[in-house]
């Protein structure tokens, strides 16, 4: 029966009184000097059961171990729950115990742990049940007395609204949501009819130019304050700095007015050393083409507009230009972020430059913004301060301060954006560092002393491959003539706790043949994103880049370890490299297939991208360096942190404070996006289903390898 929420026996004693403590597991039977002991392991259910052993009726002495020995045994148990005889002998010798005492303590510990967990779970369920019953009782009482649950006062009866009044209220609510809903809808169904033309980047009258110049000057002033201030404007965290909530809200209202409903704030800062001179970096950032090439994993596309100011003496100093950019994250579940900005470069000091971006939405007085010009993000003063260190490197401080429409994000991606790890300062700066190191490796291969044409050809080939991967894995596919069909496949493999589910976006691409008489070629691009709870991105990256384990998940490995033919390091840390691998796989014509692979990793995430390439095509590219005629069936993995278990995530919703909260003890997980491209046969009836099952198979292998208990589709 129950008494006071606890289960008791007929004498009123708590049934779980002794289960929740450590008394039973700290007590061992004392058999020192009793060599004829034969009571242990007579139960056939015991994992150490010895057949034929008879139970003794002799009384057994019990001995409670002192606390320091118990702590030593617990430490040993955490390392191994089932020690063998040699291990038990070592523990006994170290703790001055008999091996049988150690053995019995481990048996007691193993038997008590499930009981403790069950008791804890029962207590939690009882507490939840009591809370729900209390809430239910309060609701019933409020319904009976017609009173307010919060204050207890009587509620007034409301007159039923007429249909016309109800429609007017609903219409007012919908007007407030109209722009955001229209934009989200256009991103979901990928139709050009709702997308509308891009915002104009042409400056009209002289008054407009002057308004933009004033906006740029005011924004640069605010940006330099952000770049130079410390606490309490910036709050230190484990992943850089985060802007104080009150200061950010004041700046936002000063430049753009009130924040739109449903918009969240992203404000992060980070500093690092980057290879190159200040003039080199400023030149890259002020050239739209080179800027997009420097950040291929972030910048999807960019359109250059008119110059507000061309700079002083043909330099980049005080150069102001309109731009429209689309930013992406490596997942098909996240829509591209569009920003309409002014880019302003300024020589702050003799060897210090500032390059600042700020949104121009509403600056020229467009009060009524059409749905086609709706922006799901507005950029407050953001950018970088570059200080030349005179040693071949620059100190770069990067700031991202943005307000974005959080309602368009999938639930699993919201912590990633709130933590600033999706499009925050750390990702921009890490990408800049990695790309500059890649450029240094490419420059070294072109050195006349080295004259390594083959290495140059491989690196350029890898750049071409990576560009196709970013296009296939990031953002939505826009319906074009080359895209014949887009669908979603949902399936699973396995049963029970071993079951692996996947939701896969299937896009059929058509490539028109340029040779007369040849039919068009169909390709299938399959992408999916999964959440691995509690598994760090480093663990997933380490497994996927291991050549010896590649046969577990890669069909190109043909069931055997691959051979590493070429390895070109492209940066620090280890893992940033371009490789050429050889497998036993052939294309059916005895033409050997090589695997071109690029792996890259930094604090913002990791990539493992690969593509099959014929041996002859590879050698041709290595000799000539020309890869323009090659087409790739690129596949790979994008591994991002999930934004959980992070000080930034806790700080994003915390009240303003001068100190950052302590890091969460929860281990962060990973967001794994995989993409595969294959050529379809002439009759692709079952191709989509087969590809979906293949991806489920790969998911299952990864889940087992990284020991992920939970792996859910996003």
XYZ file of C-alpha atoms in Angstrom:
714
model
C 0.000 0.000 0.000
C 0.991 3.671 -0.190
C 1.631 6.038 2.662
C 2.517 9.686 2.069
C 3.412 9.108 -1.567
C 5.792 6.199 -0.676
C 5.364 2.466 -1.063
C 5.389 0.674 2.334
C 4.868 -2.872 3.555
C 2.282 -4.113 5.986
C 4.402 -2.986 8.940
C 4.651 0.554 7.567
C 8.322 0.310 6.581
C 9.589 2.043 3.456
C 10.271 -0.632 0.824
C 13.055 1.431 -0.773
C 14.745 2.587 2.417
C 17.889 0.534 1.899
C 17.981 0.594 -1.892
C 18.829 4.269 -2.257
C 21.972 4.198 -0.070
C 25.364 2.589 -0.438
C 25.210 0.411 2.684
C 24.538 -2.921 0.980
C 27.172 -2.492 -1.705
C 29.803 -1.324 0.825
C 29.331 -4.474 2.918
C 31.275 -7.548 1.826
C 31.391 -11.037 3.240
C 34.557 -11.652 5.233
C 36.089 -14.973 4.164
C 39.639 -14.319 5.226
C 40.974 -17.540 6.634
C 37.962 -19.508 5.378
C 39.433 -21.430 2.480
C 36.518 -23.849 2.429
C 34.036 -21.165 1.474
C 31.572 -22.342 -1.159
C 28.483 -20.141 -0.788
C 29.169 -17.760 -3.675
C 27.880 -18.231 -7.211
C 25.457 -21.099 -6.519
C 22.643 -19.236 -8.258
C 22.422 -20.206 -11.995
C 21.350 -16.573 -12.741
C 24.708 -15.302 -11.424
C 27.078 -14.330 -14.257
C 29.919 -15.959 -12.202
C 27.929 -19.163 -11.587
C 30.088 -22.276 -11.035
C 28.264 -25.571 -11.879
C 28.340 -28.253 -9.211
C 29.085 -25.948 -6.335
C 26.907 -26.626 -3.286
C 25.666 -23.972 -0.928
C 27.215 -24.007 2.524
C 25.100 -23.628 5.612
C 27.947 -22.145 7.644
C 27.302 -18.607 8.913
C 28.992 -15.803 6.979
C 30.721 -12.852 8.610
C 30.002 -9.373 7.193
C 32.463 -6.527 7.122
C 31.792 -2.885 6.122
C 34.627 -1.305 4.164
C 36.038 2.061 5.278
C 35.146 5.136 3.148
C 38.574 5.538 1.524
C 38.508 1.945 0.244
C 34.958 2.416 -1.022
C 36.051 5.487 -2.995
C 38.958 3.560 -4.535
C 36.604 0.735 -5.531
C 34.113 3.189 -7.062
C 36.922 4.693 -9.152
C 37.896 1.229 -10.352
C 34.235 0.420 -11.099
C 33.872 3.528 -13.278
C 36.822 2.324 -15.350
C 35.590 -1.267 -15.698
C 32.350 -2.760 -14.371
C 33.366 -6.406 -15.044
C 37.063 -6.815 -14.093
C 38.717 -10.121 -14.826
C 40.601 -12.205 -12.260
C 43.935 -10.488 -12.874
C 42.395 -7.035 -12.500
C 40.626 -8.052 -9.283
C 43.923 -9.439 -7.978
C 45.659 -6.111 -8.694
C 42.894 -4.111 -6.990
C 42.961 -6.405 -3.950
C 46.728 -6.120 -3.609
C 46.610 -2.339 -3.927
C 43.831 -1.942 -1.338
C 45.020 -4.719 1.010
C 41.846 -6.756 0.491
C 41.160 -10.366 -0.348
C 40.311 -10.956 -4.040
C 37.000 -12.525 -2.995
C 36.079 -9.335 -1.163
C 36.757 -7.293 -4.310
C 34.758 -9.737 -6.401
C 31.754 -9.629 -4.050
C 31.853 -5.808 -3.859
C 31.687 -5.536 -7.661
C 28.784 -8.028 -7.741
C 26.902 -5.991 -5.138
C 27.586 -2.779 -7.027
C 26.309 -4.197 -10.310
C 23.126 -5.485 -8.707
C 22.387 -2.250 -6.821
C 22.854 0.238 -9.687
C 19.653 -0.724 -11.614
C 17.660 -0.635 -8.383
C 18.920 2.852 -7.562
C 18.025 4.094 -11.015
C 14.553 2.598 -10.689
C 13.993 4.234 -7.301
C 15.136 7.605 -8.630
C 12.856 7.290 -11.645
C 9.920 6.294 -9.415
C 10.450 9.335 -7.200
C 10.580 11.655 -10.210
C 7.382 10.133 -11.586
C 5.691 10.537 -8.201
C 6.728 14.200 -8.053
C 5.484 14.842 -11.591
C 2.232 13.080 -10.784
C 1.722 15.167 -7.646
C 2.406 18.360 -9.593
C -0.057 17.416 -12.323
C -2.720 16.497 -9.778
C -2.258 19.842 -8.036
C -2.514 21.727 -11.328
C -5.576 19.714 -12.317
C -7.242 20.515 -9.003
C -6.526 24.238 -9.456
C -8.039 24.225 -12.934
C -11.140 22.392 -11.731
C -11.580 24.846 -8.873
C -11.198 27.822 -11.222
C -13.782 26.401 -13.616
C -16.278 25.818 -10.820
C -15.870 29.275 -9.252
C -15.253 31.158 -12.536
C -12.181 32.811 -11.054
C -8.793 33.834 -12.428
C -6.095 31.252 -11.742
C -3.418 33.934 -11.243
C -5.112 36.426 -8.907
C -8.242 34.552 -7.787
C -10.674 37.346 -8.718
C -13.990 36.690 -10.423
C -13.961 36.638 -14.202
C -16.483 38.692 -16.126
C -18.662 36.963 -18.699
C -17.773 37.985 -22.238
C -20.243 38.629 -24.962
C -19.918 36.291 -27.908
C -18.359 38.007 -30.917
C -20.220 38.202 -34.142
C -18.722 36.526 -37.182
C -17.853 39.914 -38.683
C -16.025 41.045 -35.539
C -14.117 37.778 -35.360
C -13.001 38.126 -38.977
C -11.867 41.724 -38.412
C -9.720 40.679 -35.447
C -8.261 37.766 -37.393
C -7.555 40.039 -40.353
C -5.636 42.457 -38.135
C -3.505 39.634 -36.769
C -2.751 38.311 -40.230
C -1.636 41.741 -41.454
C 1.050 41.759 -38.784
C 2.320 38.370 -39.998
C 1.877 38.980 -43.725
C 5.419 39.843 -44.771
C 7.088 37.076 -42.779
C 4.564 34.449 -43.832
C 4.912 35.360 -47.504
C 8.694 35.152 -47.381
C 8.706 31.867 -45.485
C 6.185 30.412 -47.918
C 8.265 31.385 -50.923
C 11.337 29.762 -49.370
C 9.432 26.564 -48.655
C 7.922 25.895 -52.051
C 10.824 27.443 -54.027
C 8.719 29.213 -56.655
C 9.953 32.188 -58.610
C 6.508 33.763 -58.690
C 6.548 34.617 -54.995
C 10.285 35.233 -54.777
C 10.069 38.432 -56.814
C 12.971 40.514 -58.081
C 16.011 41.257 -55.958
C 16.062 44.589 -54.115
C 17.388 47.382 -56.347
C 21.036 48.301 -55.742
C 20.946 51.512 -57.762
C 21.175 54.889 -56.042
C 18.680 57.430 -57.332
C 18.968 61.084 -56.395
C 21.769 62.926 -54.677
C 19.613 63.065 -51.548
C 19.549 59.253 -51.437
C 23.322 59.134 -51.756
C 23.719 61.621 -48.917
C 21.280 59.656 -46.727
C 23.285 56.476 -47.302
C 26.537 58.283 -46.503
C 25.135 59.586 -43.201
C 23.859 56.088 -42.395
C 27.307 54.622 -43.127
C 29.113 57.198 -40.959
C 26.772 56.701 -37.992
C 27.061 52.923 -38.295
C 30.870 53.025 -38.522
C 30.993 55.113 -35.350
C 28.887 52.533 -33.526
C 30.968 49.692 -34.980
C 34.278 51.124 -33.767
C 32.804 51.428 -30.272
C 31.874 47.745 -30.388
C 35.340 46.812 -31.659
C 37.251 48.617 -28.906
C 35.068 48.222 -25.808
C 35.349 45.410 -23.270
C 33.172 44.685 -20.263
C 30.360 45.475 -19.561
C 29.528 46.092 -23.246
C 30.903 42.649 -24.136
C 30.469 39.652 -21.856
C 33.270 37.038 -22.051
C 32.239 33.441 -22.763
C 34.127 30.263 -23.573
C 33.600 30.851 -27.318
C 34.463 34.538 -27.587
C 32.435 37.561 -26.484
C 28.701 38.190 -26.464
C 27.107 41.647 -26.548
C 25.207 42.890 -23.507
C 21.453 42.690 -24.171
C 20.643 46.241 -23.068
C 23.410 47.824 -25.139
C 22.406 45.828 -28.217
C 18.761 46.856 -27.891
C 19.739 50.535 -27.602
C 21.886 50.375 -30.743
C 19.159 48.576 -32.697
C 16.497 51.151 -31.852
C 18.904 54.020 -32.637
C 19.577 52.779 -36.189
C 16.411 50.935 -37.227
C 13.708 51.494 -34.638
C 11.895 48.711 -32.829
C 12.849 45.114 -33.508
C 10.253 43.256 -35.641
C 8.057 40.709 -33.927
C 9.533 37.204 -33.952
C 13.092 38.429 -34.557
C 15.968 37.136 -32.411
C 19.337 38.798 -31.738
C 22.770 37.460 -32.637
C 25.732 39.497 -31.321
C 29.174 37.891 -31.079
C 32.835 38.938 -31.272
C 36.053 36.966 -31.740
C 39.740 37.713 -32.372
C 42.472 35.690 -34.109
C 45.675 35.969 -36.138
C 45.277 35.619 -39.925
C 47.988 35.140 -42.554
C 48.460 38.107 -44.903
C 48.872 41.867 -44.807
C 46.117 44.327 -43.952
C 46.093 45.611 -47.529
C 45.617 42.046 -48.846
C 42.678 41.317 -46.552
C 40.948 44.650 -47.175
C 41.332 44.144 -50.922
C 39.667 40.724 -50.658
C 36.765 42.013 -48.564
C 36.073 44.972 -50.865
C 36.034 42.796 -54.019
C 32.677 40.992 -54.161
C 34.017 38.105 -56.262
C 37.056 37.447 -54.076
C 34.931 37.889 -50.938
C 32.495 35.149 -51.973
C 35.421 32.867 -52.912
C 37.028 33.467 -49.513
C 33.869 32.336 -47.665
C 32.387 29.535 -49.842
C 30.708 27.855 -46.884
C 28.960 31.072 -45.798
C 28.360 33.247 -48.883
C 25.993 31.621 -51.366
C 25.929 34.551 -53.783
C 26.584 38.284 -53.855
C 25.485 41.086 -56.167
C 27.473 44.328 -56.260
C 25.532 47.579 -56.470
C 26.372 51.236 -56.923
C 29.202 52.966 -55.080
C 28.097 55.563 -52.554
C 31.727 56.670 -52.354
C 34.670 55.427 -54.425
C 37.289 56.121 -51.778
C 40.148 58.569 -51.345
C 42.822 58.678 -54.058
C 41.578 55.429 -55.647
C 42.232 53.523 -52.410
C 39.803 51.532 -50.297
C 39.798 54.225 -47.615
C 36.220 55.535 -47.156
C 34.941 53.347 -49.988
C 31.196 52.651 -49.593
C 29.277 50.233 -51.807
C 25.802 48.694 -51.900
C 25.641 44.889 -51.904
C 23.029 42.154 -51.807
C 24.254 38.865 -50.329
C 22.746 35.469 -49.618
C 24.266 33.510 -46.740
C 23.844 29.786 -46.143
C 24.428 27.029 -43.628
C 25.317 23.493 -44.717
C 21.895 21.885 -44.360
C 18.880 21.607 -46.677
C 16.618 22.371 -43.689
C 17.843 25.955 -43.244
C 16.770 28.633 -45.709
C 19.335 31.064 -47.057
C 19.656 34.397 -45.236
C 19.397 37.467 -47.488
C 20.893 40.832 -46.512
C 20.856 44.160 -48.382
C 23.865 46.039 -47.020
C 26.305 48.903 -47.261
C 29.971 47.906 -47.060
C 32.216 50.664 -45.727
C 36.026 50.414 -45.483
C 38.011 52.973 -43.514
C 41.655 53.496 -42.580
C 41.325 53.967 -38.819
C 45.021 54.275 -38.006
C 48.334 53.958 -39.803
C 48.184 50.151 -39.883
C 44.602 49.536 -38.838
C 41.570 49.147 -41.106
C 37.868 48.703 -40.418
C 35.511 46.999 -42.883
C 31.891 47.366 -41.762
C 28.556 46.052 -43.085
C 25.133 47.440 -42.163
C 21.653 46.887 -43.571
C 20.010 49.666 -45.575
C 16.405 48.440 -45.294
C 14.162 51.462 -44.751
C 17.012 54.002 -44.870
C 15.722 55.586 -48.087
C 12.200 55.961 -46.706
C 10.428 52.911 -48.152
C 7.754 52.599 -45.498
C 5.671 50.052 -47.352
C 7.973 47.144 -48.106
C 6.586 44.704 -50.661
C 6.694 40.956 -49.968
C 9.336 40.541 -52.654
C 11.619 42.882 -50.688
C 11.032 41.318 -47.297
C 14.301 40.614 -45.485
C 14.378 37.836 -42.898
C 17.511 39.408 -41.425
C 18.771 42.922 -40.826
C 22.438 43.470 -40.126
C 23.422 46.001 -37.499
C 27.008 47.344 -37.647
C 29.113 44.221 -38.221
C 32.431 43.382 -39.819
C 36.083 43.330 -38.838
C 38.977 45.458 -37.631
C 42.301 44.465 -39.225
C 45.610 45.425 -37.603
C 48.841 44.689 -39.490
C 51.409 43.072 -37.161
C 54.406 43.527 -39.547
C 55.277 39.812 -39.394
C 53.193 38.476 -42.259
C 50.089 38.204 -40.077
C 47.227 40.461 -39.058
C 45.238 40.628 -35.858
C 41.593 40.432 -36.925
C 38.663 41.211 -34.628
C 35.367 40.057 -36.139
C 31.927 41.218 -35.009
C 28.498 39.961 -36.060
C 25.453 41.859 -34.789
C 22.231 40.800 -36.506
C 18.501 40.453 -35.949
C 16.871 37.565 -37.791
C 13.456 35.962 -38.152
C 13.679 32.952 -35.852
C 10.248 31.616 -36.819
C 11.636 30.297 -40.128
C 14.267 28.106 -38.423
C 13.770 24.398 -37.665
C 13.594 23.738 -33.929
C 16.844 21.720 -33.859
C 18.793 24.618 -35.431
C 17.628 27.382 -33.082
C 20.275 26.697 -30.382
C 22.980 26.736 -33.078
C 21.941 30.220 -34.233
C 21.354 31.527 -30.713
C 24.862 30.418 -29.738
C 26.305 32.362 -32.685
C 27.814 29.208 -34.185
C 25.834 29.228 -37.437
C 26.634 32.660 -38.890
C 28.361 34.291 -35.927
C 31.772 35.923 -35.582
C 33.639 32.718 -34.765
C 32.464 31.014 -37.964
C 33.423 33.964 -40.180
C 36.840 34.277 -38.571
C 37.544 30.527 -38.583
C 36.594 30.348 -42.255
C 38.901 33.283 -43.051
C 41.807 31.622 -41.236
C 41.261 28.289 -42.983
C 40.924 29.798 -46.456
C 44.055 31.912 -46.005
C 45.992 28.811 -44.927
C 44.617 27.024 -47.996
C 45.795 29.931 -50.158
C 49.256 29.654 -48.587
C 49.382 25.942 -49.455
C 48.320 26.676 -53.031
C 50.910 29.445 -53.310
C 53.611 27.107 -52.003
C 52.766 24.526 -54.681
C 53.288 27.203 -57.347
C 56.672 28.226 -55.980
C 59.284 28.043 -58.779
C 61.614 26.233 -56.381
C 59.081 23.473 -55.707
C 57.471 23.555 -59.167
C 54.845 21.063 -58.009
C 52.356 21.122 -60.878
C 50.654 17.932 -59.683
C 49.950 19.380 -56.249
C 48.576 22.567 -57.766
C 46.267 20.560 -60.026
C 44.954 18.502 -57.101
C 44.236 21.585 -54.972
C 42.398 23.367 -57.791
C 40.441 20.189 -58.492
C 39.435 20.036 -54.820
C 38.227 23.651 -54.930
C 35.993 22.793 -57.872
C 34.655 19.742 -56.023
C 33.904 21.736 -52.862
C 31.931 24.327 -54.832
C 29.588 21.632 -56.156
C 29.162 20.191 -52.649
C 28.146 23.523 -51.126
C 25.527 23.978 -53.829
C 24.034 20.525 -53.323
C 23.927 20.499 -49.522
C 23.076 24.092 -48.560
C 19.741 25.853 -48.651
C 16.760 25.213 -50.918
C 16.845 24.021 -54.504
C 15.235 26.584 -56.796
C 12.958 25.019 -59.414
C 14.610 25.397 -62.823
C 14.642 23.560 -66.112
C 17.625 21.544 -64.869
C 15.663 20.436 -61.794
C 13.090 17.988 -63.029
C 11.718 16.885 -59.665
C 12.067 17.564 -55.934
C 10.550 15.235 -53.348
C 10.996 14.025 -49.790
C 11.644 10.396 -48.856
C 10.908 9.173 -45.333
C 12.036 5.735 -44.198
C 13.912 3.711 -41.613
C 16.097 0.669 -41.100
C 16.113 -1.730 -38.162
C 13.617 -2.150 -35.326
C 13.306 -1.175 -31.676
C 16.218 0.703 -30.159
C 18.351 -0.193 -33.185
C 15.986 1.609 -35.557
C 17.434 4.451 -37.641
C 15.069 6.973 -39.254
C 15.860 9.421 -42.036
C 14.027 12.180 -43.885
C 15.821 12.674 -47.191
C 15.401 15.450 -49.745
C 15.572 13.927 -53.219
C 16.334 16.228 -56.156
C 16.520 14.914 -59.706
C 18.823 16.995 -61.893
C 18.898 16.863 -65.678
C 22.037 17.604 -67.656
C 21.410 18.272 -71.328
C 23.843 16.539 -73.644
C 25.820 18.727 -76.048
C 26.501 15.782 -78.364
C 23.944 15.177 -81.101
C 22.091 11.904 -80.716
C 22.926 11.406 -77.040
C 20.126 11.494 -74.478
C 20.086 13.764 -71.458
C 21.720 12.524 -68.264
C 19.791 12.341 -65.009
C 21.412 12.755 -61.613
C 19.941 12.210 -58.164
C 21.045 14.413 -55.266
C 19.975 13.106 -51.846
C 20.538 15.142 -48.666
C 19.477 14.714 -45.059
C 20.303 16.230 -41.659
C 20.368 14.332 -38.364
C 20.896 15.290 -34.747
C 23.346 13.194 -32.697
C 22.659 13.964 -29.061
C 25.709 14.091 -26.827
C 28.185 13.214 -29.616
C 30.809 15.889 -30.227
C 31.516 16.924 -33.845
C 35.167 15.961 -33.368
C 34.178 12.321 -32.774
C 32.121 12.150 -35.970
C 34.847 13.881 -38.000
C 37.560 11.563 -36.668
C 35.563 8.495 -37.694
C 34.627 9.680 -41.183
C 38.179 10.712 -42.137
C 39.743 7.426 -40.998
C 40.889 5.555 -44.137
C 41.075 2.228 -42.301
C 37.390 2.401 -41.290
C 36.100 3.817 -44.557
C 34.911 0.424 -45.819
C 32.248 0.407 -43.088
C 30.197 3.182 -44.728
C 31.595 4.069 -48.181
C 30.477 1.970 -51.133
C 33.443 3.323 -53.122
C 35.801 1.507 -50.741
C 34.349 -1.775 -52.027
C 34.530 -3.418 -48.605
C 38.279 -2.951 -48.081
C 40.579 -0.313 -46.576
C 41.582 2.364 -49.061
C 45.153 3.235 -49.979
C 46.393 6.793 -49.453
C 48.223 7.915 -52.609
C 48.646 11.625 -51.937
C 48.206 13.828 -48.869
C 48.443 17.621 -49.049
C 48.111 19.496 -45.760
C 46.132 22.698 -46.228
C 46.270 24.143 -42.733
C 46.235 23.624 -39.010
C 45.076 21.557 -37.091
C 45.683 18.063 -38.440
C 42.731 17.069 -40.575
C 42.778 20.039 -42.929
C 44.003 18.293 -46.048
C 43.323 17.213 -49.614
C 43.855 13.512 -50.285
C 43.862 11.131 -53.219
C 42.729 7.621 -52.280
C 42.718 4.360 -54.219
C 40.135 1.615 -53.729
C 39.276 -1.691 -55.393
C 36.264 -0.094 -57.078
C 36.001 0.057 -60.891
C 33.441 1.651 -63.186
C 32.597 -1.561 -65.075
C 35.107 -0.939 -67.884
C 38.189 -1.923 -65.851
C 38.951 1.775 -65.468
C 40.322 2.227 -61.971
C 38.497 4.768 -59.837
C 40.322 7.076 -57.464
C 38.713 9.095 -54.677
C 39.460 12.799 -54.382
C 38.746 13.947 -50.825
C 39.005 17.179 -48.895
C 38.672 17.286 -45.131
C 38.606 20.527 -43.199
C 37.877 21.371 -39.604
C 37.863 24.414 -37.349
C 36.078 25.629 -34.247
C 32.847 26.223 -36.196
C 32.481 22.759 -37.755
C 33.971 20.156 -40.068
C 33.581 18.846 -43.618
C 34.414 15.526 -45.274
C 33.806 15.835 -49.026
C 34.744 13.301 -51.688
C 34.086 12.369 -55.297
C 35.047 9.421 -57.521
C 37.306 10.308 -60.422
C 38.871 8.177 -63.108
C 42.581 7.511 -62.804
C 43.281 8.942 -66.260
C 41.273 12.101 -65.545
C 43.128 12.615 -62.283
C 46.547 12.310 -63.887
C 45.497 14.663 -66.697
C 44.438 17.315 -64.172
C 47.678 16.825 -62.220
C 49.785 17.351 -65.333
C 47.963 20.317 -66.820
C 46.211 21.859 -63.842
C 43.066 22.285 -65.978
C 39.870 20.956 -64.375
C 37.205 23.025 -66.140
C 36.044 20.100 -68.276
C 35.578 17.698 -65.356
C 32.209 17.144 -63.697
C 31.858 15.606 -60.262
C 29.367 13.385 -58.497
C 30.216 14.980 -55.177
C 29.191 13.453 -51.865
C 30.130 14.212 -48.307
C 29.304 15.233 -44.770
C 28.935 18.582 -43.018
C 29.328 18.343 -39.240
C 28.154 21.265 -37.116
C 27.824 21.658 -33.338
C 24.226 21.686 -32.146
C 24.650 24.779 -29.941
C 23.687 22.939 -26.753
C 25.799 22.538 -23.628
C 27.279 25.969 -24.303
C 27.634 29.161 -22.319
C 26.379 31.195 -25.267
C 23.131 29.252 -25.364
C 22.489 29.977 -21.685
C 23.418 33.623 -22.114
C 21.190 34.227 -25.127
C 18.032 34.108 -23.050
C 19.475 35.231 -19.712
C 18.876 38.707 -18.259
C 21.580 41.305 -18.735
C 24.569 40.809 -16.468
C 28.209 41.810 -16.284
C 29.387 38.235 -15.928
C 28.864 35.215 -18.152
C 27.180 32.209 -16.580
C 29.166 29.075 -16.003
C 29.279 26.565 -18.829
C 26.550 23.987 -18.872
C 27.570 20.540 -17.754
C 25.583 19.033 -20.582
C 27.740 17.802 -23.427
C 26.903 19.328 -26.761
C 25.899 17.203 -29.716
C 26.262 17.341 -33.489
C 24.150 18.232 -36.500
C 25.259 15.895 -39.284
C 24.242 16.644 -42.868
C 25.086 14.084 -45.535
C 24.733 14.457 -49.281
C 25.088 11.891 -52.055
C 25.003 12.392 -55.809
C 24.591 9.446 -58.184
C 23.896 9.034 -61.865
C 20.455 7.576 -62.507
C 19.879 4.630 -64.840
C 17.709 4.940 -67.924
C 14.689 3.600 -65.994
C 14.978 5.105 -62.491
C 11.763 3.609 -61.109
C 13.161 2.418 -57.772
C 16.190 4.700 -57.615
C 14.745 7.063 -55.014
C 13.734 4.246 -52.673
C 17.091 2.503 -53.074
C 18.972 5.725 -52.347
C 16.847 6.339 -49.249
C 17.609 2.852 -47.924
C 21.297 3.329 -48.689
C 21.386 6.550 -46.653
C 19.626 4.780 -43.775
C 22.346 2.116 -43.958
C 25.077 4.777 -43.729
C 23.244 6.421 -40.820
C 23.133 3.084 -39.006
C 26.880 2.526 -39.471
C 27.734 6.002 -38.177
C 25.411 5.625 -35.196
C 27.081 2.371 -34.167
C 30.617 3.665 -34.752
C 30.284 6.846 -32.666
C 28.092 5.091 -30.066
C 25.200 7.511 -30.442
C 22.215 6.516 -28.321
C 19.899 9.033 -30.007
C 20.124 9.994 -33.691
C 17.062 11.838 -34.961
C 16.188 13.319 -38.371
C 15.815 17.105 -38.388
